[in-house]
mmCIF file of C-alpha atoms in Angstrom:
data_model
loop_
_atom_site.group_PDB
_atom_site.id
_atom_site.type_symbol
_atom_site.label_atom_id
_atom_site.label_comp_id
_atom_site.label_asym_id
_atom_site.label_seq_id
_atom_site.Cartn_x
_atom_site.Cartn_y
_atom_site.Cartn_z
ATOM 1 C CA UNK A 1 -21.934 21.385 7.029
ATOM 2 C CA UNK A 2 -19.458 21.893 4.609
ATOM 3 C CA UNK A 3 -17.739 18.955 2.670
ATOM 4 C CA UNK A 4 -15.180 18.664 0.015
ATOM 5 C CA UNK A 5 -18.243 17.297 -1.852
ATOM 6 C CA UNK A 6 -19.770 20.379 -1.696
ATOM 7 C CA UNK A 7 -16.686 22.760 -1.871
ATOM 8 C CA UNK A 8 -15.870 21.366 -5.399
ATOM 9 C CA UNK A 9 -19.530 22.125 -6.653
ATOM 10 C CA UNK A 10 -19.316 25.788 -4.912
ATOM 11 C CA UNK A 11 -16.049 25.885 -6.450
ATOM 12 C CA UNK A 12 -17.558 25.699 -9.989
ATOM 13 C CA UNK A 13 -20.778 27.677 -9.291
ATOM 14 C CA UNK A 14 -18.355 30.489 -7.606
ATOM 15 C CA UNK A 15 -15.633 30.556 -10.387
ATOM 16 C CA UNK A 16 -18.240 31.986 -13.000
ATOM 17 C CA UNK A 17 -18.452 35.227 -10.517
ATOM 18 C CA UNK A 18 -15.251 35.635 -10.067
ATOM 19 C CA UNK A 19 -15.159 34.754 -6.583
ATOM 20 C CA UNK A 20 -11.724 33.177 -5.287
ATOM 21 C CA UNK A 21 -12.917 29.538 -4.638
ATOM 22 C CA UNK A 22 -10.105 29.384 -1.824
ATOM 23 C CA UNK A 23 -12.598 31.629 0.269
ATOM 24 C CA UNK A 24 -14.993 29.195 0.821
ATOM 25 C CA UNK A 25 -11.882 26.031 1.877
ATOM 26 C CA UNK A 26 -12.883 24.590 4.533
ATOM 27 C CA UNK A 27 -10.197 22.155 6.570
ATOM 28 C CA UNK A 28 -11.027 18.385 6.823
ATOM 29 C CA UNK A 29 -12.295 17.058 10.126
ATOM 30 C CA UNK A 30 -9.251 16.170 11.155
ATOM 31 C CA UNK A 31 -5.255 15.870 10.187
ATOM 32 C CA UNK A 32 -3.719 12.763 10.351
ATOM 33 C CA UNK A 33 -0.276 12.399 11.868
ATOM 34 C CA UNK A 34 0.705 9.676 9.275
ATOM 35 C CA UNK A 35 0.078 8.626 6.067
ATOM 36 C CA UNK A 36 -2.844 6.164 6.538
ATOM 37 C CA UNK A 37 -4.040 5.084 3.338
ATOM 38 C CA UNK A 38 -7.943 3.463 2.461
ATOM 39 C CA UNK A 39 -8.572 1.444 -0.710
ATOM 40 C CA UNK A 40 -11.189 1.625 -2.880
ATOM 41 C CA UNK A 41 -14.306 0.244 -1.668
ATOM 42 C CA UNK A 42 -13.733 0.642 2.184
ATOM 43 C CA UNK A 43 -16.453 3.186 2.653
ATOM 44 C CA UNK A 44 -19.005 2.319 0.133
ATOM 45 C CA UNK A 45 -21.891 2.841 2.329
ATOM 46 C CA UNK A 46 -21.222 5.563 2.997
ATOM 47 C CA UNK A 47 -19.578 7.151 -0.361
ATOM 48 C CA UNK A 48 -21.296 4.822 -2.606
ATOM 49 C CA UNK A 49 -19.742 2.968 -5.839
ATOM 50 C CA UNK A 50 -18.209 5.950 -7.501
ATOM 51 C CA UNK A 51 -14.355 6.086 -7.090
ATOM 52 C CA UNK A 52 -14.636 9.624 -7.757
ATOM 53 C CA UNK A 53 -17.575 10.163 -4.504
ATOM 54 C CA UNK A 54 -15.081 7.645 -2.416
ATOM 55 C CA UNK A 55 -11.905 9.745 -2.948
ATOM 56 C CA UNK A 56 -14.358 12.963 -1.769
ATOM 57 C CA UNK A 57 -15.444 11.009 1.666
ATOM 58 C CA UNK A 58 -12.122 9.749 2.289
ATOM 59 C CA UNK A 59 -10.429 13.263 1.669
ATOM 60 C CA UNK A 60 -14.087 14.512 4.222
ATOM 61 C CA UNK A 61 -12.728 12.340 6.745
ATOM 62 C CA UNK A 62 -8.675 13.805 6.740
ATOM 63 C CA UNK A 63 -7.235 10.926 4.724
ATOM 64 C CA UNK A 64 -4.355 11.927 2.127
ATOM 65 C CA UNK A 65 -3.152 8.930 0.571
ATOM 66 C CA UNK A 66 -5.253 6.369 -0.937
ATOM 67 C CA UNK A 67 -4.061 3.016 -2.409
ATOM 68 C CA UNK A 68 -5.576 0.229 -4.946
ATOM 69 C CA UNK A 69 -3.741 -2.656 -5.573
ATOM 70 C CA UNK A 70 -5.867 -3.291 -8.734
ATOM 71 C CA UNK A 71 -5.026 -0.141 -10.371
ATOM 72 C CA UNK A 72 -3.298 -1.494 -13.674
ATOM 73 C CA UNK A 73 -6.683 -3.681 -14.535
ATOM 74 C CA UNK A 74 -8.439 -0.137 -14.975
ATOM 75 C CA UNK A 75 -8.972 1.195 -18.096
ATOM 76 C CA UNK A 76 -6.523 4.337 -18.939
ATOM 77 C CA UNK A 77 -10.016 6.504 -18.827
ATOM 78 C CA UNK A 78 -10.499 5.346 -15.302
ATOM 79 C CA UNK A 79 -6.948 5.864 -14.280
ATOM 80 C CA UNK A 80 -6.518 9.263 -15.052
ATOM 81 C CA UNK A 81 -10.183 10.091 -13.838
ATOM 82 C CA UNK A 82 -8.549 8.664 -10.335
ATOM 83 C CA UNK A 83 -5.496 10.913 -10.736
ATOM 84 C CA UNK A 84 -7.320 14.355 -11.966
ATOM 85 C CA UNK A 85 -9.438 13.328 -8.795
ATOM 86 C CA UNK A 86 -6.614 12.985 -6.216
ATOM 87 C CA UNK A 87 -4.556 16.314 -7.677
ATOM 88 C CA UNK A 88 -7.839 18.250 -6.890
ATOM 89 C CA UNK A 89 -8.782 17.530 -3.516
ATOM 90 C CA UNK A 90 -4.537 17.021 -2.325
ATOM 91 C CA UNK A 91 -4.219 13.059 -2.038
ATOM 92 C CA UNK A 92 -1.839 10.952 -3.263
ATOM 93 C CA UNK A 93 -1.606 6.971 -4.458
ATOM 94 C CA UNK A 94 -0.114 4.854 -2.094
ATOM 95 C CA UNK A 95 0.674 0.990 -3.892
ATOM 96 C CA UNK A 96 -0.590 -0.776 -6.582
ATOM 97 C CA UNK A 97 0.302 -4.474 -7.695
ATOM 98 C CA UNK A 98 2.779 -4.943 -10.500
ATOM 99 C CA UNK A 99 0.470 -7.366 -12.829
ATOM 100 C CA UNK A 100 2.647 -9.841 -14.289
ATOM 101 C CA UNK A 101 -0.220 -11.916 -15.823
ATOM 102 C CA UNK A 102 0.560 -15.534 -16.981
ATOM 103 C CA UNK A 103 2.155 -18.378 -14.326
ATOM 104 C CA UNK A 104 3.176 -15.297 -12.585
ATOM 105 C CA UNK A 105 3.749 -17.998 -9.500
ATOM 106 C CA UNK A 106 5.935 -19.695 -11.512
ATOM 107 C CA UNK A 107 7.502 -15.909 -12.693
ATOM 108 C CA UNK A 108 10.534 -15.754 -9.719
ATOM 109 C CA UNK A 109 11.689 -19.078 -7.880
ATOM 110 C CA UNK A 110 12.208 -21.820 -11.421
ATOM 111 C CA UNK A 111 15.261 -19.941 -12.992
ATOM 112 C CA UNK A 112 13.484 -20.547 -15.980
ATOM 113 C CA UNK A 113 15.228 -18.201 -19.040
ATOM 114 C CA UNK A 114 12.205 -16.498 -19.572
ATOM 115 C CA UNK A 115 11.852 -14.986 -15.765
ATOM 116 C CA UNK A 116 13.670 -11.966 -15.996
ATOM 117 C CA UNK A 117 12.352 -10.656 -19.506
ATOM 118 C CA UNK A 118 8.882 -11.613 -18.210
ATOM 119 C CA UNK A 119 9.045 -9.798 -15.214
ATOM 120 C CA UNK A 120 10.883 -6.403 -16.799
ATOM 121 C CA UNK A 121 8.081 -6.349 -19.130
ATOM 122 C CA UNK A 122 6.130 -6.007 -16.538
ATOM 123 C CA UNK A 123 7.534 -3.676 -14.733
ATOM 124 C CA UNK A 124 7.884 -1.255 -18.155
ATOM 125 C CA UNK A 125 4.226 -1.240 -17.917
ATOM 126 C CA UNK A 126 3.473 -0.632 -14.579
ATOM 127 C CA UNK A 127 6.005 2.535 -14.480
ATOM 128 C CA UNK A 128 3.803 3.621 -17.331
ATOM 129 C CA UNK A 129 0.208 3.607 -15.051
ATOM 130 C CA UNK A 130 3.253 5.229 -12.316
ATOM 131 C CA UNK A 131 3.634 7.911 -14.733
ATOM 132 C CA UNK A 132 -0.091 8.363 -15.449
ATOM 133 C CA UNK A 133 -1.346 8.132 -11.948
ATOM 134 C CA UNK A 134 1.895 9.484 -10.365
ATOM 135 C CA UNK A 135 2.953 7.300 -8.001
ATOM 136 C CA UNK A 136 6.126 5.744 -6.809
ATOM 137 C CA UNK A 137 4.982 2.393 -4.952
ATOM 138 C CA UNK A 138 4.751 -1.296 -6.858
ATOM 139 C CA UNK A 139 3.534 -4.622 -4.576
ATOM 140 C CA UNK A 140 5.642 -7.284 -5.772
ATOM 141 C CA UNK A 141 4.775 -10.878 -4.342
ATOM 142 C CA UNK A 142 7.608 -13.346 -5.318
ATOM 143 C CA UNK A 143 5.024 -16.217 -6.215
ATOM 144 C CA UNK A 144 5.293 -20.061 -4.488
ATOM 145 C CA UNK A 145 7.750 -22.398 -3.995
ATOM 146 C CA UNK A 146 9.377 -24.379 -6.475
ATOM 147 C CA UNK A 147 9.432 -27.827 -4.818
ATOM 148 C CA UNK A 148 11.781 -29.737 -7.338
ATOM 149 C CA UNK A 149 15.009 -27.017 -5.672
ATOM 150 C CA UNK A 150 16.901 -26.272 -3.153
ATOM 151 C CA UNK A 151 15.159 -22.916 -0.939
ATOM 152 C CA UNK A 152 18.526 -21.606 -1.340
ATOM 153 C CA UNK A 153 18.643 -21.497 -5.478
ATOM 154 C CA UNK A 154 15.158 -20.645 -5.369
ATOM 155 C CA UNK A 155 16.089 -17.358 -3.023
ATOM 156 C CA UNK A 156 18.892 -16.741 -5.627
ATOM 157 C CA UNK A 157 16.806 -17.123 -8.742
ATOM 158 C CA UNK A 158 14.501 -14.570 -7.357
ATOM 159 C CA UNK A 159 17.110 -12.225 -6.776
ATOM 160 C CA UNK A 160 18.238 -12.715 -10.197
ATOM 161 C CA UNK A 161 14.491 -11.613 -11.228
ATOM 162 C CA UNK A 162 14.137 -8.824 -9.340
ATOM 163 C CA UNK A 163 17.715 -7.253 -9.914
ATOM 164 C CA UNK A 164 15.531 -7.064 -14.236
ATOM 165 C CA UNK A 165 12.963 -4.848 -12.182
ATOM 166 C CA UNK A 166 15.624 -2.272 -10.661
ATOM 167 C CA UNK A 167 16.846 -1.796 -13.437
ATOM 168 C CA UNK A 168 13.859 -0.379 -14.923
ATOM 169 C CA UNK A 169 12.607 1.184 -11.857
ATOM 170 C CA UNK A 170 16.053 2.796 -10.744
ATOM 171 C CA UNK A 171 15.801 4.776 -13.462
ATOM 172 C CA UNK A 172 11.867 6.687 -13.185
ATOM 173 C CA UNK A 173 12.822 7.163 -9.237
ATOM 174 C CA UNK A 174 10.220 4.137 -8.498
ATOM 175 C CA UNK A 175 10.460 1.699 -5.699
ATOM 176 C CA UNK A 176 8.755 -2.091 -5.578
ATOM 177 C CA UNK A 177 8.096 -3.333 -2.202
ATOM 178 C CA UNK A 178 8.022 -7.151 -1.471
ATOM 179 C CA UNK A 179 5.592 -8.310 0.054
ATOM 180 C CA UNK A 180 5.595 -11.859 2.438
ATOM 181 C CA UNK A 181 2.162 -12.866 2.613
ATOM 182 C CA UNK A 182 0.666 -15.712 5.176
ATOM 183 C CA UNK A 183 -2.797 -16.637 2.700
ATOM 184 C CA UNK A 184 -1.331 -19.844 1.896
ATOM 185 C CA UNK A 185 1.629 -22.159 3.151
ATOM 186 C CA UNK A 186 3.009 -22.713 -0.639
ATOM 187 C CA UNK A 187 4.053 -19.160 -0.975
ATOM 188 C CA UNK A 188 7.829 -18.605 -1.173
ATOM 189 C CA UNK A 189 7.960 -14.847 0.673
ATOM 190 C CA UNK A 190 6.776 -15.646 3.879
ATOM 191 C CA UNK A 191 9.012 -13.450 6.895
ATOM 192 C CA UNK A 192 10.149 -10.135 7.471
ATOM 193 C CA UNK A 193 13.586 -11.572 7.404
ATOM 194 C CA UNK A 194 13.423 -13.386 4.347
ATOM 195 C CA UNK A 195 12.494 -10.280 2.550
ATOM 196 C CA UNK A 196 15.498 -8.322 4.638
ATOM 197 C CA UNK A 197 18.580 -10.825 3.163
ATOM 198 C CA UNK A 198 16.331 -10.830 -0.263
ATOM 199 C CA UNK A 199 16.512 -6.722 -0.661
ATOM 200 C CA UNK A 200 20.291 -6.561 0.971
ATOM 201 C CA UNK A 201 21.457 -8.956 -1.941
ATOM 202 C CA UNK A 202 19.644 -6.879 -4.708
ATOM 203 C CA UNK A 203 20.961 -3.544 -3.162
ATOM 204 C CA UNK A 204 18.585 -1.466 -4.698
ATOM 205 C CA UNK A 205 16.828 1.306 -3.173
ATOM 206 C CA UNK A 206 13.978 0.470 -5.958
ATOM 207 C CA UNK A 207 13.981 -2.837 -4.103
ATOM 208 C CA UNK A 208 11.961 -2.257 -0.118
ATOM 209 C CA UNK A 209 10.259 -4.550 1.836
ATOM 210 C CA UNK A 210 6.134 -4.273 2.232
ATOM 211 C CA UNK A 211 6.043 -4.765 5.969
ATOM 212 C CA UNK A 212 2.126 -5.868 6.271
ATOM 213 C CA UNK A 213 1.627 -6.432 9.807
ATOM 214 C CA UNK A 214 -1.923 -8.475 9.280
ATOM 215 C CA UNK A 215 0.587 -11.335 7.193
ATOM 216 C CA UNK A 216 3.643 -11.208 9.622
ATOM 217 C CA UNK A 217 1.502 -11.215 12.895
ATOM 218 C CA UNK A 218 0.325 -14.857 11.461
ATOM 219 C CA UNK A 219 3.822 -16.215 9.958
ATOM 220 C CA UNK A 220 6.072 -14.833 12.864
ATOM 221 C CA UNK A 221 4.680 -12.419 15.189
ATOM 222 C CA UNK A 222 7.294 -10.458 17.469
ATOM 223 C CA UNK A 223 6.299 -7.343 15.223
ATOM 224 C CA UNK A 224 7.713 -4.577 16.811
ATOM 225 C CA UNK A 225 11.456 -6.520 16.958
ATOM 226 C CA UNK A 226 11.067 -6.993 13.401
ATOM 227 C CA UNK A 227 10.429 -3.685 12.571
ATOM 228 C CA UNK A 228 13.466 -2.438 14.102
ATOM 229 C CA UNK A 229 15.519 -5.847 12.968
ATOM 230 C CA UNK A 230 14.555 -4.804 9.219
ATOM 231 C CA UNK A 231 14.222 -0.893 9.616
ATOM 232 C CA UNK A 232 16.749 -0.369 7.260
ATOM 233 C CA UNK A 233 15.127 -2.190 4.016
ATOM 234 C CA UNK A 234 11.324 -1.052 5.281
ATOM 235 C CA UNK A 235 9.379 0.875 2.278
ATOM 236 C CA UNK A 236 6.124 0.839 3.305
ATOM 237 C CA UNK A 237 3.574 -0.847 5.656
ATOM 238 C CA UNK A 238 0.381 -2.119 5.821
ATOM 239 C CA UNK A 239 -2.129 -2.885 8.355
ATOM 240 C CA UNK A 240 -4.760 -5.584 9.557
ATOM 241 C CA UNK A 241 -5.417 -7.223 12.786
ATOM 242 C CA UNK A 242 -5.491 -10.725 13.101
ATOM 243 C CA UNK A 243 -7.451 -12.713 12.891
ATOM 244 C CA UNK A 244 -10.519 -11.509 11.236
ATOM 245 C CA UNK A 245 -8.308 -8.837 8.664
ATOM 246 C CA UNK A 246 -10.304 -6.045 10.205
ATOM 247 C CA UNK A 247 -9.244 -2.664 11.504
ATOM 248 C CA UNK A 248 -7.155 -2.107 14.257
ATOM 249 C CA UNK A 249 -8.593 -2.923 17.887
ATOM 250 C CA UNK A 250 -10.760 -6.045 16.754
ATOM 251 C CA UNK A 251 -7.868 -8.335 16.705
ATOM 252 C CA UNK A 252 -4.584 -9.254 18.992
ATOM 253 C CA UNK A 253 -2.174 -7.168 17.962
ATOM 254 C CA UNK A 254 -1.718 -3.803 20.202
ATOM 255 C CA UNK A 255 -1.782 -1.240 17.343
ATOM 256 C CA UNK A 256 -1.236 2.134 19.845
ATOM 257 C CA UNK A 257 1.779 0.448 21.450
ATOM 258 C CA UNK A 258 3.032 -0.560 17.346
ATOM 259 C CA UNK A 259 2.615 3.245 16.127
ATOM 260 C CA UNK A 260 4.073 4.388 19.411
ATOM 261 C CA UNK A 261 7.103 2.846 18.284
ATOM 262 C CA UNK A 262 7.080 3.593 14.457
ATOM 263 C CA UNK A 263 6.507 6.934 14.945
ATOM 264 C CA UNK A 264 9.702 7.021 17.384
ATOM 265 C CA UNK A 265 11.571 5.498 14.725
ATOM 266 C CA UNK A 266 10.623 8.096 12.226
ATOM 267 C CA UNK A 267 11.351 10.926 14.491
ATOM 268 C CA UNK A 268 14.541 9.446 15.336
ATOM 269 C CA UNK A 269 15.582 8.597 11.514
ATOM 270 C CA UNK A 270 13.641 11.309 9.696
ATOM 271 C CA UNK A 271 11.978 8.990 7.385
ATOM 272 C CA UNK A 272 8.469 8.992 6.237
ATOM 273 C CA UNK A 273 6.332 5.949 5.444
ATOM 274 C CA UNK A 274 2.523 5.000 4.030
ATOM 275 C CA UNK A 275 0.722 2.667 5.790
ATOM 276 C CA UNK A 276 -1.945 1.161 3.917
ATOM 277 C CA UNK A 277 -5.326 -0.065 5.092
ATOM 278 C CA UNK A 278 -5.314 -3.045 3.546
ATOM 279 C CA UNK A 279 -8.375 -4.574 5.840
ATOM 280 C CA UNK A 280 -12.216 -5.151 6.272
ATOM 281 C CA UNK A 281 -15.219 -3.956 6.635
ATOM 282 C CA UNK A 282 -16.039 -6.192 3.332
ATOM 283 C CA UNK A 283 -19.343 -5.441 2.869
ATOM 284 C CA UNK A 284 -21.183 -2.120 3.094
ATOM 285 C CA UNK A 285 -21.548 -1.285 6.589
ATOM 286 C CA UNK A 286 -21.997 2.704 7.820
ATOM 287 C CA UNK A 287 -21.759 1.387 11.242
ATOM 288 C CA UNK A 288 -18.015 -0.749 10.567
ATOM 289 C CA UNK A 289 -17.127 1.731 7.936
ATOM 290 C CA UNK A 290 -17.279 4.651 11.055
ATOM 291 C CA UNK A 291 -15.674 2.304 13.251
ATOM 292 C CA UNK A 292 -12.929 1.654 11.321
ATOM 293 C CA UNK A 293 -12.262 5.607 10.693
ATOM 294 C CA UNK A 294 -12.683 5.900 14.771
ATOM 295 C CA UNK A 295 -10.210 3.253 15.554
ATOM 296 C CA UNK A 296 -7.451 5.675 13.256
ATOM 297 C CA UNK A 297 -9.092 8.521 15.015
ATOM 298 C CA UNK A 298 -7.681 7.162 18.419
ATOM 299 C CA UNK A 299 -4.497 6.078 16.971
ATOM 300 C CA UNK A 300 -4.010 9.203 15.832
ATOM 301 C CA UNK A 301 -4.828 10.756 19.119
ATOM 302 C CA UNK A 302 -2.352 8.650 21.046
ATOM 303 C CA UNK A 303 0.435 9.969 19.193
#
């Protein structure tokens, strides 16, 4: 059987002879209708711990779009191994995390003088790793609550911090996407709505929401309402079924009927969206690990 594994070695035993490498391309397994995206270390059992062998088994299995929300801790070496790696087999990188480093929790609801230079600084180096890795997606979490104000100056304070990021980001064509996050009660960005009145007040288009469906299932369920309630200020989505943060089909939430209804949407407004696998299996597992492709498989099928 032929893999991209092997088509990249045949590629530089061929290219010696003069052979046109393109003769010997063989199609993935199978084409996915959206933009489903794994993260690094989702299929180590079967790829193994090289991001470079991961990449080839997620490209293997039809995947285009790849994401790794730790992408700024890697050295510049390892970054632009990761981006030589996804020009040559056709992927793309879906989000990484703008790294703030610091009291980042602290960075967005205090109205502290500091907030906005912190945070630009920030962003100036993440569009760098953009640049180097070429992408166009930035997580932004808005840190936890300040308890000493008012929810309403804290919402306004953050706006104040993120309009510093649009600034920078408007300008390289880059977009952050906010995401509300259910891992812990003390976090300010909690709702799809929050983040909705939060992006309409920066009026940005470098300024989306991260609709992650694992999160908003837990802090306010009715998931496909929101999605068409916040359509509008929607960047990107992620997925993970609740509970348990696994694929879909091992939790509650009915993922065929959910992409049934995105992929209306998308017809119906031409837009086009990652959605990011940001779930289990979290250990090495070729068993999960096929599951987990098989449960996109029959997404995919469905629509």
């Amino acid at each position: 059987m032929i893999t991209r594994r092997s088509l990249l070695h045949t590629t530089l035993s061929t290219a010696a002879l003069g052979v046109t490498p393109a003769l010997f391309a063989a199609p993935p397994k199978r084409k996915f209708k959206l933009k489903f995206a794994p993260h690094f270390g989702q299929f180590v059992a079967h790829a193994g711990e090289s991001l470079v062998d991961q990449l080839k088994f997620m490209a293997d299995e039809g995947f285009t779009v790849v994401e790794d929300n730790g992408m700024m801790e890697r050295s510049t070496a390892t970054q632009e191994t990761i981006a030589r790696t996804l020009q040559q087999l056709g992927m793309s990188l879906g989000v990484f995390v703008v790294a703030v480093g610091g009291n980042e929790n602290k960075l967005f609801t205090t109205g502290h003088e500091d907030n906005r230079r912190n945070f630009a600084k920030a962003c100036e180096a993440a569009v760098a790793v953009a640049k180097r890795v070429n992408a166009r997606w930035m997580t932004v979490v808005p840190g936890v609550f300040e308890r000493k104000l008012p929810i309403g100056i804290q919402t306004a304070n953050t706006i104040d911090v993120l309009r510093a990021g649009v600034e920078i980001f408007e300008r390289e064509n880059l977009v952050m996407v906010l995401e509300p996050l259910a891992d812990s009660p003390d976090l300010f960005l909690r709702t799809a709505d929050q983040a909705y009145a939060i992006c309409r007040a920066v009026n940005s288009p470098a300024c989306k929401i991260l609709f992650d469906m694992y999160h908003l299932q837990q802090n306010q369920g009715s998931i496909v309402a929101s999605i068409d309630q916040t359509w509008s200020e929607i960047g990107y989505f992620q997925i993970g079924d609740v509970p348990g943060r696994l694929w879909p089909g091992t939790g509650e939430i009915n993922y065929g009927n959910v992409f049934k209804h995105i992929s209306t949407k998308m017809r119906e407004s031409g837009r086009d969206f990652i959605f990011g696998m940001e779930h289990g299996p979290w250990q090495p597992n070729k068993q999960n690990e096929r599951a987990c492709i098989d449960s996109y498989a029959a997404i995919n099928a469905a629509l």
